[in-house]
Amino acid sequence: MKVTRMRVARIILIVIGLAGLFLGALIMVQKERPDQILGVIVWIGAAIIVHDGILSPLLLLLDVWMRRAGRRIPFGVLVIIQGGVVVGAIMSMLVLPEIYKKSLGTKNPTILPLDYGLNLALFWAAVALLTAAACALYLRRRRSSRDAEQVQPTSAA
């Protein structure tokens, strides 16, 4: 069996990841109460359900729709839009627990002081704006490189 650099790199990264998981679990068991550990397990389980049950299917549907439209839309634009949606979805997954907890209320008003719903909406607006700007820049560069190819001077023989 041939061992490639890629295989060695993967093995090293897997070992580092497993060591990090083991160390984190060890520290959590030593420092946290059992009810807090259960809360972390529930949160991780919910994150997996949200990711696999909601976000992944939605992104798959978006991908299928965009690939059908891809006959008219350049592939680079599709990739940029997909990247923007993935970034926004990840941020939404991180912020939705704060929005939910704030809706329940807290005993200490300084724990969740921000308007997380508004901030998430502003984040999505910024992602949309930056994605649109990246698409426009991509299309402009693509058009200018095409124009440069078409206007190439022919060499005199």
XYZ file of C-alpha atoms in Angstrom:
157
model
C 0.000 0.000 0.000
C 1.429 3.326 -1.088
C 1.475 6.047 1.571
C 1.042 9.466 0.028
C 1.569 12.853 1.614
C -2.181 13.425 1.502
C -2.809 10.221 3.440
C -0.213 11.182 6.063
C -1.751 14.656 6.379
C -5.219 13.150 6.835
C -3.975 10.753 9.506
C -2.247 13.589 11.365
C -5.377 15.757 11.231
C -7.584 12.884 12.416
C -5.240 12.174 15.339
C -5.182 15.876 16.296
C -8.981 16.034 16.088
C -9.466 12.915 18.201
C -6.948 14.177 20.772
C -8.835 17.492 20.948
C -12.159 15.700 21.416
C -10.704 13.476 24.139
C -9.098 16.417 25.950
C -12.300 18.466 25.740
C -14.398 15.575 27.058
C -11.923 14.969 29.879
C -11.934 18.627 30.936
C -15.728 18.811 30.675
C -16.199 15.725 32.878
C -13.752 17.088 35.464
C -15.070 20.668 35.638
C -18.791 20.620 34.805
C -21.828 19.365 36.692
C -23.698 16.370 35.229
C -26.704 18.525 34.298
C -24.421 20.858 32.342
C -22.861 17.892 30.551
C -26.347 16.675 29.665
C -27.147 20.169 28.350
C -24.072 20.062 26.106
C -25.051 16.618 24.813
C -28.585 17.849 24.061
C -27.195 20.962 22.320
C -24.847 18.880 20.152
C -27.688 16.497 19.300
C -29.953 19.408 18.369
C -27.190 20.939 16.246
C -26.808 17.665 14.353
C -30.573 17.432 13.816
C -30.785 21.047 12.631
C -27.803 20.583 10.327
C -28.764 17.218 8.864
C -32.533 17.653 8.961
C -32.973 21.294 7.972
C -29.882 23.069 6.652
C -28.454 20.295 4.485
C -31.749 19.560 2.678
C -32.360 23.281 2.125
C -28.864 23.745 0.728
C -29.340 20.669 -1.460
C -32.578 22.115 -2.868
C -30.830 25.441 -3.460
C -27.971 23.609 -5.165
C -30.342 21.672 -7.456
C -32.258 24.837 -8.333
C -29.042 26.771 -9.005
C -27.564 24.004 -11.153
C -30.705 24.006 -13.278
C -30.351 27.749 -13.604
C -26.637 27.188 -14.225
C -27.253 26.794 -17.906
C -27.800 30.546 -17.884
C -25.685 31.487 -14.858
C -21.870 31.068 -14.899
C -20.501 28.372 -12.594
C -18.375 30.889 -10.664
C -21.472 32.876 -9.724
C -23.164 29.694 -8.498
C -20.181 28.908 -6.278
C -20.099 32.444 -4.848
C -23.825 32.345 -4.031
C -23.537 28.901 -2.450
C -20.649 30.147 -0.314
C -22.715 33.097 0.890
C -25.646 30.851 1.777
C -23.400 28.444 3.683
C -21.811 31.294 5.683
C -25.244 32.699 6.528
C -26.600 29.277 7.495
C -23.669 28.607 9.815
C -24.090 31.998 11.493
C -27.825 31.367 11.849
C -27.100 28.058 13.557
C -24.819 29.839 16.008
C -27.207 32.719 16.777
C -30.590 30.946 16.905
C -29.995 29.573 20.449
C -29.388 33.125 21.714
C -32.553 34.354 20.024
C -34.524 31.506 21.600
C -33.020 32.037 25.072
C -33.667 35.770 24.914
C -37.325 35.067 24.086
C -37.565 32.983 27.281
C -36.053 35.772 29.370
C -33.191 35.714 31.845
C -32.865 36.628 35.522
C -29.867 38.806 34.699
C -30.523 41.335 31.905
C -26.792 41.707 31.191
C -26.425 38.081 30.039
C -28.107 38.513 26.632
C -28.055 42.294 26.150
C -28.191 42.487 22.342
C -31.003 42.239 19.831
C -29.793 39.021 18.233
C -32.690 38.791 15.779
C -31.918 42.232 14.346
C -28.200 41.485 14.289
C -28.818 38.227 12.412
C -31.005 40.049 9.875
C -28.272 42.678 9.418
C -25.698 39.911 9.029
C -27.797 38.252 6.301
C -28.154 41.634 4.575
C -24.370 42.110 4.710
C -23.795 38.582 3.359
C -26.241 39.258 0.515
C -24.552 42.578 -0.284
C -21.039 41.101 -0.223
C -22.165 38.096 -2.266
C -23.735 40.375 -4.870
C -20.560 42.489 -4.962
C -18.394 39.375 -5.364
C -20.638 38.145 -8.201
C -20.467 41.531 -9.928
C -16.670 41.629 -9.587
C -16.393 38.066 -10.903
C -18.597 38.825 -13.918
C -16.697 42.040 -14.660
C -13.322 40.292 -14.558
C -14.668 37.444 -16.638
C -16.014 39.860 -19.251
C -12.769 41.876 -19.360
C -10.665 38.720 -19.775
C -12.946 37.582 -22.608
C -12.669 40.975 -24.276
C -8.877 40.831 -23.948
C -8.820 37.410 -25.610
C -10.956 38.616 -28.521
C -8.866 41.730 -29.159
C -5.513 39.931 -29.251
C -3.409 41.335 -32.080
C -2.369 38.875 -34.736
C 1.342 38.549 -35.331
C 2.655 39.567 -38.738
C 4.473 36.781 -40.561
